[in-house]
Amino acid sequence: MTLDSQTPGPQEQVEYSSTVREASRPRDPRRSVPAALSLEGLAAVPGNRKVLVVDDEQDVRRVLAALLLDEGFEAHTAPGAEEALALIAQLEPAVVVSDLKMPDRDGLWLLEQVRDRFDDVEVILLTGYGQLETAVQALREGASDYLTKPVRLNQLSTAVARALLRRQLLLENRAYQRGLEAMVQAKTKELAAAYERISETYNLTLEALVTALDARECETSNHSQRVVRTTLAIAQRMGVPEAAMDDIARGALLHDIGKIGVPDGVLLKPGRLDEAEWEEMRKHPDIGARILSGIAFLEPAAAIVLAHQERWDGSGYPKGLAGEAIPLGARIFAVADALDAITSDRPYRRGRDLAYARAEIGRFGGTQFDPEVVEAFLSISDEEWDAIRAEAAPYTALP
Ligand SMILES: [Fe+2]
C-alpha cells in the first residue's frame, strides 16, 4: 500500500459519481449552514483549511477530496490510519475525515492516536450502516462528529465547517487562557515585590522604634539585633519552619517594646527596685502586647512579647504559664536573652565568656528554660556563635 498524500489530479475527476456533480453546482443559499459556520469566514483563519481524508477505498478518498476541493479546502488523502498519522505530523491538517472501518488500524485507533499526539486536530469519522454505537463511542472519545456513508455534499461541508469552528474556538480559548495565565503570573510577581518592599519598610520602622527604646534604656549597643540573631540561630537548630521565622524575629526584636510605658524613675533607676517598682516593671509584657494588638501582621509577635518573661516551670510573669503553654518563640527568646545578658558588659560588671554562659544556661534547663531549647543552644559550637554575633550589625549600619 502506497502513501497517498497527493490531492487528486484532474485525471482522477472522471471517477466522480453523481455526488461530484452535486459538488460542482452553484451553492444553494438556503443550505442549512448557520451564518456562524460560513466557510468564507473560516477561510480567513490561517492554516485551518487543510483536511486529510482517510479511507481504504480509493474511490471514496477521491470523491471526498474532490468535494472538499470544490468547497475551497486543501484536501489530502491517505489510504490507512498509520499512513494518516505520518501525514498529520507532516501536513498539520486542521481536520481529519476518516473511515471508521479499515482493514489494518481502524478509525478509532487513529482517533486515539490523534487525541494523544495532536491536540488541535479535529477528527470526523465516517460510519457505515449499523455502526451507530461505535460512532457514539467515537464522540465520547473526542471525535468532532460522525457522518454516515454515503456522504452527501452538504453534510460533509457542514461537518468540516463545524469542526473548523470548534477548533478555532479551542485555539482562541487556549490563547486567551495563556494570556490570562501570563497576566496572573506578572501580577503575582508585582504583588510579591510590593509585599517585599512593604515588609522591608515595616522591619526598618520596627528596628528604628527598638533603637529608640534601647537608647532610652541605655542598653548596650545593638542588644536587640543580637538577641534576634541568637533567637533565630537556636530556632534554626531546632528545625523551626522557615515560615515562622519572621514572626519569631519580630517577637524577639519587640520583646521589651512595653517598657515605653514604664516610668523613667523605675526603668532607669540605678539601684535595686522595691516591690512597688517591680510591680510597675512587670507590666511591660502586657503593655507591649497591647501596643501591638490590632496590627494583624504583628499578632504572632505580640504573643511572644506577652510571654517573653514566662519561665518553663511556671515561675515567670505576667501569667505564670508553664511548659508548652508558653509560645515556642518566647521559650527560645528566653535562652537568647539570657545569653546576651550574661555575655554583655554592664556598668557594674564585665560580660562573662561563652563557656560560663553555657554552664549557667545549662544549669537552668528544665526549670527556667525549655530543656529542648537549651539542648539546641548547647549544640551550637563556639565558632558558630562567633559568626552569629559578628553578623549582628550595629544600628548605625542600618540603611
Ligand atoms: Fe523584658
mmCIF file of C-alpha atoms and ligand atoms in Angstrom:
data_model
loop_
_atom_site.group_PDB
_atom_site.id
_atom_site.type_symbol
_atom_site.label_atom_id
_atom_site.label_comp_id
_atom_site.label_asym_id
_atom_site.label_seq_id
_atom_site.Cartn_x
_atom_site.Cartn_y
_atom_site.Cartn_z
ATOM 1 C CA MET A 1 0.000 0.000 0.000
ATOM 2 C CA THR A 2 1.485 3.312 -1.030
ATOM 3 C CA LEU A 3 1.223 6.581 0.777
ATOM 4 C CA ASP A 4 -1.440 8.583 -0.992
ATOM 5 C CA SER A 5 -0.668 12.114 0.065
ATOM 6 C CA GLN A 6 -1.419 13.923 -3.159
ATOM 7 C CA THR A 7 -4.580 15.829 -3.707
ATOM 8 C CA PRO A 8 -6.478 14.329 -6.622
ATOM 9 C CA GLY A 9 -5.324 15.483 -10.020
ATOM 10 C CA PRO A 10 -7.678 16.379 -12.863
ATOM 11 C CA GLN A 11 -7.368 12.878 -14.336
ATOM 12 C CA GLU A 12 -8.958 11.397 -11.217
ATOM 13 C CA GLN A 13 -12.062 13.548 -11.530
ATOM 14 C CA VAL A 14 -13.543 11.258 -14.204
ATOM 15 C CA GLU A 15 -14.286 8.722 -11.487
ATOM 16 C CA TYR A 16 -16.714 11.035 -9.709
ATOM 17 C CA SER A 17 -20.231 9.854 -9.184
ATOM 18 C CA SER A 18 -23.425 11.868 -9.069
ATOM 19 C CA THR A 19 -22.338 13.308 -5.719
ATOM 20 C CA VAL A 20 -19.449 15.000 -7.511
ATOM 21 C CA ARG A 21 -21.807 16.654 -9.932
ATOM 22 C CA GLU A 22 -23.718 17.963 -6.985
ATOM 23 C CA ALA A 23 -20.467 19.402 -5.693
ATOM 24 C CA SER A 24 -19.876 21.424 -8.841
ATOM 25 C CA ARG A 25 -23.344 23.007 -8.809
ATOM 26 C CA PRO A 26 -23.631 26.649 -7.613
ATOM 27 C CA ARG A 27 -24.028 26.772 -3.857
ATOM 28 C CA ASP A 28 -27.632 26.874 -2.685
ATOM 29 C CA PRO A 29 -28.071 29.973 -0.478
ATOM 30 C CA ARG A 30 -30.822 28.235 1.529
ATOM 31 C CA ARG A 31 -28.461 25.489 2.635
ATOM 32 C CA SER A 32 -28.801 24.914 6.342
ATOM 33 C CA VAL A 33 -25.259 26.007 7.312
ATOM 34 C CA PRO A 34 -25.620 28.625 10.063
ATOM 35 C CA ALA A 35 -24.089 32.015 9.352
ATOM 36 C CA ALA A 36 -21.528 31.491 12.119
ATOM 37 C CA LEU A 37 -20.211 28.496 10.213
ATOM 38 C CA SER A 38 -19.684 30.321 6.929
ATOM 39 C CA LEU A 39 -16.704 28.880 5.091
ATOM 40 C CA GLU A 40 -15.681 32.325 3.880
ATOM 41 C CA GLY A 41 -15.193 33.484 7.453
ATOM 42 C CA LEU A 42 -13.264 30.391 8.388
ATOM 43 C CA ALA A 43 -11.049 30.646 5.317
ATOM 44 C CA ALA A 44 -9.562 33.786 6.838
ATOM 45 C CA VAL A 45 -8.034 31.800 9.693
ATOM 46 C CA PRO A 46 -4.502 30.825 8.644
ATOM 47 C CA GLY A 47 -3.642 27.146 8.329
ATOM 48 C CA ASN A 48 -7.131 25.937 9.014
ATOM 49 C CA ARG A 49 -8.155 24.719 5.583
ATOM 50 C CA LYS A 50 -6.170 21.515 5.346
ATOM 51 C CA VAL A 51 -8.353 18.426 5.500
ATOM 52 C CA LEU A 52 -6.976 14.882 5.417
ATOM 53 C CA VAL A 53 -9.306 12.213 4.079
ATOM 54 C CA VAL A 54 -8.503 8.678 5.266
ATOM 55 C CA ASP A 55 -10.221 5.720 3.659
ATOM 56 C CA ASP A 56 -9.031 2.347 2.414
ATOM 57 C CA GLU A 57 -11.242 2.694 -0.674
ATOM 58 C CA GLN A 58 -9.591 4.809 -3.302
ATOM 59 C CA ASP A 59 -12.892 5.879 -4.901
ATOM 60 C CA VAL A 60 -14.239 7.196 -1.632
ATOM 61 C CA ARG A 61 -10.992 9.085 -0.983
ATOM 62 C CA ARG A 62 -11.100 10.699 -4.383
ATOM 63 C CA VAL A 63 -14.748 11.658 -4.227
ATOM 64 C CA LEU A 64 -14.497 13.181 -0.765
ATOM 65 C CA ALA A 65 -11.279 15.027 -1.612
ATOM 66 C CA ALA A 66 -12.888 16.437 -4.744
ATOM 67 C CA LEU A 67 -15.925 17.618 -2.781
ATOM 68 C CA LEU A 68 -13.670 19.358 -0.301
ATOM 69 C CA LEU A 69 -11.553 20.953 -3.048
ATOM 70 C CA ASP A 70 -14.739 22.271 -4.602
ATOM 71 C CA GLU A 71 -15.640 23.864 -1.271
ATOM 72 C CA GLY A 72 -12.328 25.653 -1.151
ATOM 73 C CA PHE A 73 -10.497 23.331 1.218
ATOM 74 C CA GLU A 74 -6.992 21.999 0.735
ATOM 75 C CA ALA A 75 -7.656 18.276 0.562
ATOM 76 C CA HIS A 76 -5.144 15.480 1.122
ATOM 77 C CA THR A 77 -5.724 11.745 1.261
ATOM 78 C CA ALA A 78 -4.287 8.692 2.975
ATOM 79 C CA PRO A 79 -5.226 5.013 2.385
ATOM 80 C CA GLY A 80 -4.898 3.877 6.010
ATOM 81 C CA ALA A 81 -4.647 5.014 9.625
ATOM 82 C CA GLU A 82 -0.878 4.558 10.008
ATOM 83 C CA GLU A 83 -0.142 6.458 6.789
ATOM 84 C CA ALA A 84 -2.551 9.145 8.005
ATOM 85 C CA LEU A 85 -0.690 9.505 11.282
ATOM 86 C CA ALA A 86 2.597 10.115 9.467
ATOM 87 C CA LEU A 87 0.890 12.665 7.192
ATOM 88 C CA ILE A 88 -0.718 14.524 10.084
ATOM 89 C CA ALA A 89 2.701 15.133 11.623
ATOM 90 C CA GLN A 90 3.958 16.379 8.268
ATOM 91 C CA LEU A 91 0.990 18.410 6.989
ATOM 92 C CA GLU A 92 -0.590 19.555 10.262
ATOM 93 C CA PRO A 93 -4.148 19.463 8.926
ATOM 94 C CA ALA A 94 -6.976 21.138 10.818
ATOM 95 C CA VAL A 95 -9.416 18.281 10.238
ATOM 96 C CA VAL A 96 -9.105 14.557 9.594
ATOM 97 C CA VAL A 97 -12.082 12.833 7.947
ATOM 98 C CA SER A 98 -11.544 9.115 8.478
ATOM 99 C CA ASP A 99 -13.382 5.953 7.690
ATOM 100 C CA LEU A 100 -14.239 4.031 10.851
ATOM 101 C CA LYS A 101 -13.765 0.533 9.434
ATOM 102 C CA MET A 102 -10.460 -0.108 7.706
ATOM 103 C CA PRO A 103 -8.545 -3.393 7.224
ATOM 104 C CA ASP A 104 -5.494 -2.660 9.412
ATOM 105 C CA ARG A 105 -5.734 0.031 12.086
ATOM 106 C CA ASP A 106 -9.275 1.396 12.232
ATOM 107 C CA GLY A 107 -10.698 4.877 12.663
ATOM 108 C CA LEU A 108 -10.990 4.551 16.448
ATOM 109 C CA TRP A 109 -7.281 3.717 16.695
ATOM 110 C CA LEU A 110 -6.476 6.773 14.571
ATOM 111 C CA LEU A 111 -8.763 8.929 16.737
ATOM 112 C CA GLU A 112 -6.964 7.754 19.876
ATOM 113 C CA GLN A 113 -3.545 8.461 18.361
ATOM 114 C CA VAL A 114 -4.601 11.917 17.182
ATOM 115 C CA ARG A 115 -6.101 12.788 20.590
ATOM 116 C CA ASP A 116 -2.847 11.680 22.256
ATOM 117 C CA ARG A 117 -0.439 13.448 19.961
ATOM 118 C CA PHE A 118 -2.147 16.370 18.220
ATOM 119 C CA ASP A 119 -4.410 18.452 20.405
ATOM 120 C CA ASP A 120 -5.527 20.873 17.690
ATOM 121 C CA VAL A 121 -6.609 18.382 15.016
ATOM 122 C CA GLU A 122 -10.337 17.688 14.732
ATOM 123 C CA VAL A 123 -11.476 14.198 13.711
ATOM 124 C CA ILE A 124 -14.681 13.373 11.844
ATOM 125 C CA LEU A 125 -15.456 9.679 11.448
ATOM 126 C CA LEU A 126 -17.298 8.071 8.553
ATOM 127 C CA THR A 127 -19.507 5.189 9.596
ATOM 128 C CA GLY A 128 -21.344 2.585 7.621
ATOM 129 C CA TYR A 129 -24.834 1.311 8.251
ATOM 130 C CA GLY A 130 -25.185 -0.349 11.686
ATOM 131 C CA GLN A 131 -22.128 1.288 13.242
ATOM 132 C CA LEU A 132 -24.026 3.879 15.233
ATOM 133 C CA GLU A 133 -22.881 2.585 18.610
ATOM 134 C CA THR A 134 -19.245 2.773 17.569
ATOM 135 C CA ALA A 135 -19.870 6.304 16.298
ATOM 136 C CA VAL A 136 -21.281 7.343 19.671
ATOM 137 C CA GLN A 137 -18.244 5.819 21.352
ATOM 138 C CA ALA A 138 -16.027 7.837 18.994
ATOM 139 C CA LEU A 139 -17.774 11.047 20.008
ATOM 140 C CA ARG A 140 -17.196 10.170 23.636
ATOM 141 C CA GLU A 141 -13.522 9.677 22.895
ATOM 142 C CA GLY A 142 -13.129 13.095 21.360
ATOM 143 C CA ALA A 143 -14.284 12.898 17.747
ATOM 144 C CA SER A 144 -15.823 16.140 16.485
ATOM 145 C CA ASP A 145 -18.569 14.463 14.544
ATOM 146 C CA TYR A 146 -19.534 11.408 12.548
ATOM 147 C CA LEU A 147 -21.081 11.048 9.109
ATOM 148 C CA THR A 148 -22.964 8.105 7.739
ATOM 149 C CA LYS A 149 -21.941 6.738 4.365
ATOM 150 C CA PRO A 150 -22.798 7.526 1.629
ATOM 151 C CA VAL A 151 -21.799 11.068 2.493
ATOM 152 C CA ARG A 152 -23.735 13.942 0.988
ATOM 153 C CA LEU A 153 -22.037 17.147 -0.018
ATOM 154 C CA ASN A 154 -23.775 19.452 2.400
ATOM 155 C CA GLN A 155 -23.305 17.000 5.265
ATOM 156 C CA LEU A 156 -19.579 16.853 4.634
ATOM 157 C CA SER A 157 -19.003 20.582 4.271
ATOM 158 C CA THR A 158 -21.188 21.388 7.278
ATOM 159 C CA ALA A 159 -19.364 18.843 9.429
ATOM 160 C CA VAL A 160 -15.960 20.128 8.325
ATOM 161 C CA ALA A 161 -17.026 23.759 8.866
ATOM 162 C CA ARG A 162 -18.347 22.887 12.316
ATOM 163 C CA ALA A 163 -15.102 21.085 13.184
ATOM 164 C CA LEU A 164 -13.092 24.084 11.987
ATOM 165 C CA LEU A 165 -15.171 26.449 14.064
ATOM 166 C CA ARG A 166 -14.758 24.235 17.111
ATOM 167 C CA ARG A 167 -11.019 24.135 16.524
ATOM 168 C CA GLN A 168 -10.861 27.885 16.053
ATOM 169 C CA LEU A 169 -12.739 28.440 19.324
ATOM 170 C CA LEU A 170 -10.465 25.984 21.103
ATOM 171 C CA LEU A 171 -7.358 27.754 19.814
ATOM 172 C CA GLU A 172 -8.727 31.178 20.741
ATOM 173 C CA ASN A 173 -9.693 29.871 24.144
ATOM 174 C CA ARG A 174 -6.233 28.424 24.671
ATOM 175 C CA ALA A 175 -4.550 31.677 23.606
ATOM 176 C CA TYR A 176 -6.863 33.623 25.912
ATOM 177 C CA GLN A 177 -6.077 31.273 28.772
ATOM 178 C CA ARG A 178 -2.340 31.568 28.113
ATOM 179 C CA GLY A 179 -2.722 35.360 28.111
ATOM 180 C CA LEU A 180 -4.607 35.205 31.390
ATOM 181 C CA GLU A 181 -2.018 32.914 32.954
ATOM 182 C CA ALA A 182 0.792 35.240 31.884
ATOM 183 C CA MET A 183 -1.124 38.208 33.298
ATOM 184 C CA VAL A 184 -1.746 36.413 36.611
ATOM 185 C CA GLN A 185 1.934 35.486 36.782
ATOM 186 C CA ALA A 186 3.031 39.071 36.124
ATOM 187 C CA LYS A 187 0.582 40.433 38.706
ATOM 188 C CA THR A 188 1.669 37.828 41.256
ATOM 189 C CA LYS A 189 5.274 38.878 40.722
ATOM 190 C CA GLU A 190 4.348 42.554 41.128
ATOM 191 C CA LEU A 191 2.422 41.770 44.305
ATOM 192 C CA ALA A 192 5.287 39.734 45.728
ATOM 193 C CA ALA A 193 7.700 42.610 45.022
ATOM 194 C CA ALA A 194 5.309 45.124 46.610
ATOM 195 C CA TYR A 195 4.893 42.838 49.620
ATOM 196 C CA GLU A 196 8.654 42.512 49.896
ATOM 197 C CA ARG A 197 9.046 46.320 49.854
ATOM 198 C CA ILE A 198 6.292 46.821 52.437
ATOM 199 C CA SER A 199 7.732 44.103 54.623
ATOM 200 C CA GLU A 200 11.181 45.704 54.433
ATOM 201 C CA THR A 201 9.714 49.098 55.330
ATOM 202 C CA TYR A 202 7.882 47.561 58.287
ATOM 203 C CA ASN A 203 11.064 45.912 59.511
ATOM 204 C CA LEU A 204 13.054 49.141 59.248
ATOM 205 C CA THR A 205 10.299 51.018 61.097
ATOM 206 C CA LEU A 206 10.250 48.406 63.855
ATOM 207 C CA GLU A 207 14.040 48.468 64.102
ATOM 208 C CA ALA A 208 14.011 52.280 64.377
ATOM 209 C CA LEU A 209 11.438 52.029 67.156
ATOM 210 C CA VAL A 210 13.504 49.482 69.041
ATOM 211 C CA THR A 211 16.672 51.543 68.576
ATOM 212 C CA ALA A 212 14.934 54.456 70.255
ATOM 213 C CA LEU A 213 13.833 52.176 73.073
ATOM 214 C CA ASP A 214 17.310 50.699 73.592
ATOM 215 C CA ALA A 215 18.750 54.218 73.602
ATOM 216 C CA ARG A 216 16.335 55.296 76.334
ATOM 217 C CA GLU A 217 17.272 52.329 78.478
ATOM 218 C CA CYS A 218 20.998 52.959 77.818
ATOM 219 C CA GLU A 219 21.165 49.345 76.589
ATOM 220 C CA THR A 220 24.437 48.075 75.239
ATOM 221 C CA SER A 221 24.695 48.821 71.548
ATOM 222 C CA ASN A 222 22.742 46.568 69.174
ATOM 223 C CA HIS A 223 21.389 44.456 72.042
ATOM 224 C CA SER A 224 18.072 43.810 70.306
ATOM 225 C CA GLN A 225 19.691 42.863 66.994
ATOM 226 C CA ARG A 226 21.961 40.377 68.762
ATOM 227 C CA VAL A 227 19.047 38.796 70.596
ATOM 228 C CA VAL A 228 17.129 38.474 67.310
ATOM 229 C CA ARG A 229 20.042 36.691 65.628
ATOM 230 C CA THR A 230 20.648 34.416 68.603
ATOM 231 C CA THR A 231 16.946 33.556 68.790
ATOM 232 C CA LEU A 232 16.874 32.729 65.063
ATOM 233 C CA ALA A 233 20.065 30.641 65.300
ATOM 234 C CA ILE A 234 18.552 28.472 68.045
ATOM 235 C CA ALA A 235 15.208 28.280 66.213
ATOM 236 C CA GLN A 236 17.004 27.085 63.082
ATOM 237 C CA ARG A 237 18.906 24.457 65.059
ATOM 238 C CA MET A 238 15.558 23.237 66.435
ATOM 239 C CA GLY A 239 14.152 22.895 62.911
ATOM 240 C CA VAL A 240 11.506 25.606 63.283
ATOM 241 C CA PRO A 241 9.860 26.040 59.849
ATOM 242 C CA GLU A 242 11.132 28.934 57.742
ATOM 243 C CA ALA A 243 7.604 30.393 57.565
ATOM 244 C CA ALA A 244 7.592 31.022 61.329
ATOM 245 C CA MET A 245 10.987 32.753 61.402
ATOM 246 C CA ASP A 246 9.761 36.281 60.582
ATOM 247 C CA ASP A 247 7.255 36.211 63.436
ATOM 248 C CA ILE A 248 9.850 34.880 65.871
ATOM 249 C CA ALA A 249 12.341 37.552 64.759
ATOM 250 C CA ARG A 250 9.784 40.328 65.229
ATOM 251 C CA GLY A 251 8.747 38.977 68.610
ATOM 252 C CA ALA A 252 12.389 38.915 69.740
ATOM 253 C CA LEU A 253 13.039 42.389 68.318
ATOM 254 C CA LEU A 254 9.988 43.919 70.011
ATOM 255 C CA HIS A 255 10.140 41.943 73.281
ATOM 256 C CA ASP A 256 10.637 44.992 75.509
ATOM 257 C CA ILE A 257 8.512 47.446 73.499
ATOM 258 C CA GLY A 258 6.214 47.701 76.553
ATOM 259 C CA LYS A 259 8.988 49.424 78.513
ATOM 260 C CA ILE A 260 7.804 52.567 76.728
ATOM 261 C CA GLY A 261 5.031 52.520 79.347
ATOM 262 C CA VAL A 262 7.377 52.078 82.332
ATOM 263 C CA PRO A 263 8.252 55.406 84.083
ATOM 264 C CA ASP A 264 11.858 56.646 83.804
ATOM 265 C CA GLY A 265 12.159 56.574 87.614
ATOM 266 C CA VAL A 266 11.683 52.806 87.524
ATOM 267 C CA LEU A 267 13.266 51.874 84.211
ATOM 268 C CA LEU A 268 16.412 53.962 84.690
ATOM 269 C CA LYS A 269 16.798 53.534 88.446
ATOM 270 C CA PRO A 270 20.453 52.664 89.117
ATOM 271 C CA GLY A 271 19.877 50.691 92.305
ATOM 272 C CA ARG A 272 17.636 47.792 93.255
ATOM 273 C CA LEU A 273 13.880 48.122 92.615
ATOM 274 C CA ASP A 274 11.472 47.956 95.547
ATOM 275 C CA GLU A 275 8.345 45.803 95.389
ATOM 276 C CA ALA A 276 6.108 48.609 94.022
ATOM 277 C CA GLU A 277 8.688 49.393 91.346
ATOM 278 C CA TRP A 278 8.924 45.727 90.397
ATOM 279 C CA GLU A 279 5.182 45.684 90.033
ATOM 280 C CA GLU A 280 5.468 48.567 87.539
ATOM 281 C CA MET A 281 8.264 46.796 85.712
ATOM 282 C CA ARG A 282 6.327 43.539 85.486
ATOM 283 C CA LYS A 283 3.621 45.299 83.496
ATOM 284 C CA HIS A 284 5.854 45.703 80.445
ATOM 285 C CA PRO A 285 4.929 42.437 78.643
ATOM 286 C CA ASP A 286 1.226 43.340 78.921
ATOM 287 C CA ILE A 287 1.828 46.907 77.792
ATOM 288 C CA GLY A 288 3.929 45.643 74.862
ATOM 289 C CA ALA A 289 1.272 43.167 73.720
ATOM 290 C CA ARG A 290 -1.355 45.912 73.977
ATOM 291 C CA ILE A 291 0.735 48.306 71.887
ATOM 292 C CA LEU A 292 0.964 45.678 69.139
ATOM 293 C CA SER A 293 -2.637 44.448 69.372
ATOM 294 C CA GLY A 294 -4.766 45.224 66.344
ATOM 295 C CA ILE A 295 -1.781 45.153 63.970
ATOM 296 C CA ALA A 296 -2.628 41.957 62.117
ATOM 297 C CA PHE A 297 0.859 41.112 60.835
ATOM 298 C CA LEU A 298 2.326 41.547 64.341
ATOM 299 C CA GLU A 299 -0.160 39.271 66.124
ATOM 300 C CA PRO A 300 2.181 36.259 66.403
ATOM 301 C CA ALA A 301 4.982 38.606 67.522
ATOM 302 C CA ALA A 302 2.650 40.113 70.131
ATOM 303 C CA ALA A 303 2.133 36.644 71.629
ATOM 304 C CA ILE A 304 5.913 36.320 72.061
ATOM 305 C CA VAL A 305 6.136 39.818 73.553
ATOM 306 C CA LEU A 306 3.427 38.933 76.074
ATOM 307 C CA ALA A 307 5.140 35.684 77.089
ATOM 308 C CA HIS A 308 8.827 36.668 76.940
ATOM 309 C CA GLN A 309 9.194 36.786 80.749
ATOM 310 C CA GLU A 310 7.431 33.479 81.358
ATOM 311 C CA ARG A 311 9.506 30.565 82.667
ATOM 312 C CA TRP A 312 9.340 26.859 81.770
ATOM 313 C CA ASP A 313 8.471 25.909 85.395
ATOM 314 C CA GLY A 314 5.657 28.478 85.659
ATOM 315 C CA SER A 315 7.536 30.920 87.916
ATOM 316 C CA GLY A 316 7.589 33.751 85.344
ATOM 317 C CA TYR A 317 5.161 36.575 84.596
ATOM 318 C CA PRO A 318 2.660 38.011 83.668
ATOM 319 C CA LYS A 319 0.504 34.844 83.552
ATOM 320 C CA GLY A 320 2.722 32.232 85.193
ATOM 321 C CA LEU A 321 2.414 29.998 82.108
ATOM 322 C CA ALA A 322 4.431 26.775 82.177
ATOM 323 C CA GLY A 323 5.916 24.338 79.640
ATOM 324 C CA GLU A 324 4.483 24.299 76.151
ATOM 325 C CA ALA A 325 1.723 26.729 77.130
ATOM 326 C CA ILE A 326 4.436 29.341 76.534
ATOM 327 C CA PRO A 327 4.785 30.087 72.792
ATOM 328 C CA LEU A 328 7.874 28.377 71.347
ATOM 329 C CA GLY A 329 9.242 31.720 70.098
ATOM 330 C CA ALA A 330 9.150 33.072 73.667
ATOM 331 C CA ARG A 331 10.857 29.946 75.048
ATOM 332 C CA ILE A 332 13.667 30.297 72.512
ATOM 333 C CA PHE A 333 13.907 34.040 73.132
ATOM 334 C CA ALA A 334 14.346 33.468 76.881
ATOM 335 C CA VAL A 335 17.570 31.499 76.294
ATOM 336 C CA ALA A 336 18.841 34.026 73.709
ATOM 337 C CA ASP A 337 18.157 36.923 76.088
ATOM 338 C CA ALA A 338 19.916 35.155 78.955
ATOM 339 C CA LEU A 339 22.965 34.524 76.756
ATOM 340 C CA ASP A 340 23.072 38.215 75.848
ATOM 341 C CA ALA A 341 22.647 39.330 79.458
ATOM 342 C CA ILE A 342 25.423 37.035 80.708
ATOM 343 C CA THR A 343 27.931 37.888 77.977
ATOM 344 C CA SER A 344 27.326 41.685 77.741
ATOM 345 C CA ASP A 345 29.207 44.266 79.795
ATOM 346 C CA ARG A 346 27.159 46.047 82.454
ATOM 347 C CA PRO A 347 28.111 49.268 84.289
ATOM 348 C CA TYR A 348 28.717 47.194 87.405
ATOM 349 C CA ARG A 349 30.423 44.105 85.841
ATOM 350 C CA ARG A 350 32.251 42.815 82.759
ATOM 351 C CA GLY A 351 30.450 40.397 80.456
ATOM 352 C CA ARG A 352 31.269 36.718 81.083
ATOM 353 C CA ASP A 353 32.532 34.324 78.402
ATOM 354 C CA LEU A 354 30.563 31.817 76.373
ATOM 355 C CA ALA A 355 31.702 28.825 78.437
ATOM 356 C CA TYR A 356 30.289 30.463 81.556
ATOM 357 C CA ALA A 357 27.031 31.271 79.742
ATOM 358 C CA ARG A 358 26.748 27.654 78.541
ATOM 359 C CA ALA A 359 27.199 26.299 82.070
ATOM 360 C CA GLU A 360 24.779 28.812 83.542
ATOM 361 C CA ILE A 361 22.019 28.288 80.951
ATOM 362 C CA GLY A 362 22.560 24.511 81.032
ATOM 363 C CA ARG A 363 22.004 24.584 84.803
ATOM 364 C CA PHE A 364 18.555 26.144 84.369
ATOM 365 C CA GLY A 365 17.327 23.817 81.603
ATOM 366 C CA GLY A 366 14.060 22.254 82.815
ATOM 367 C CA THR A 367 13.415 24.987 85.420
ATOM 368 C CA GLN A 368 13.762 28.463 83.939
ATOM 369 C CA PHE A 369 14.267 27.295 80.341
ATOM 370 C CA ASP A 370 12.724 24.734 77.994
ATOM 371 C CA PRO A 371 15.232 21.817 78.120
ATOM 372 C CA GLU A 372 14.904 21.212 74.350
ATOM 373 C CA VAL A 373 15.792 24.836 73.632
ATOM 374 C CA VAL A 374 18.770 24.557 75.998
ATOM 375 C CA GLU A 375 19.885 21.379 74.228
ATOM 376 C CA ALA A 376 19.730 23.127 70.841
ATOM 377 C CA PHE A 377 21.587 26.132 72.280
ATOM 378 C CA LEU A 378 24.362 23.930 73.716
ATOM 379 C CA SER A 379 24.766 22.128 70.377
ATOM 380 C CA ILE A 380 25.879 25.339 68.638
ATOM 381 C CA SER A 381 29.690 25.490 68.575
ATOM 382 C CA ASP A 382 31.900 28.417 69.698
ATOM 383 C CA GLU A 383 32.837 29.115 66.066
ATOM 384 C CA GLU A 384 29.182 29.252 65.055
ATOM 385 C CA TRP A 385 28.454 31.670 67.896
ATOM 386 C CA ASP A 386 31.359 33.887 66.819
ATOM 387 C CA ALA A 387 29.901 34.042 63.296
ATOM 388 C CA ILE A 388 26.347 34.720 64.567
ATOM 389 C CA ARG A 389 27.466 37.516 66.878
ATOM 390 C CA ALA A 390 29.684 39.099 64.209
ATOM 391 C CA GLU A 391 26.633 39.312 61.926
ATOM 392 C CA ALA A 392 24.724 41.491 64.370
ATOM 393 C CA ALA A 393 25.410 44.853 62.773
ATOM 394 C CA PRO A 394 25.126 47.958 64.953
ATOM 395 C CA TYR A 395 22.106 50.164 64.354
ATOM 396 C CA THR A 396 24.200 52.867 62.772
ATOM 397 C CA ALA A 397 24.919 50.488 59.912
ATOM 398 C CA LEU A 398 21.227 50.202 59.011
ATOM 399 C CA PRO A 399 20.173 51.974 55.821
HETATM 400 FE FE FE B 1 11.584 42.109 79.113
#
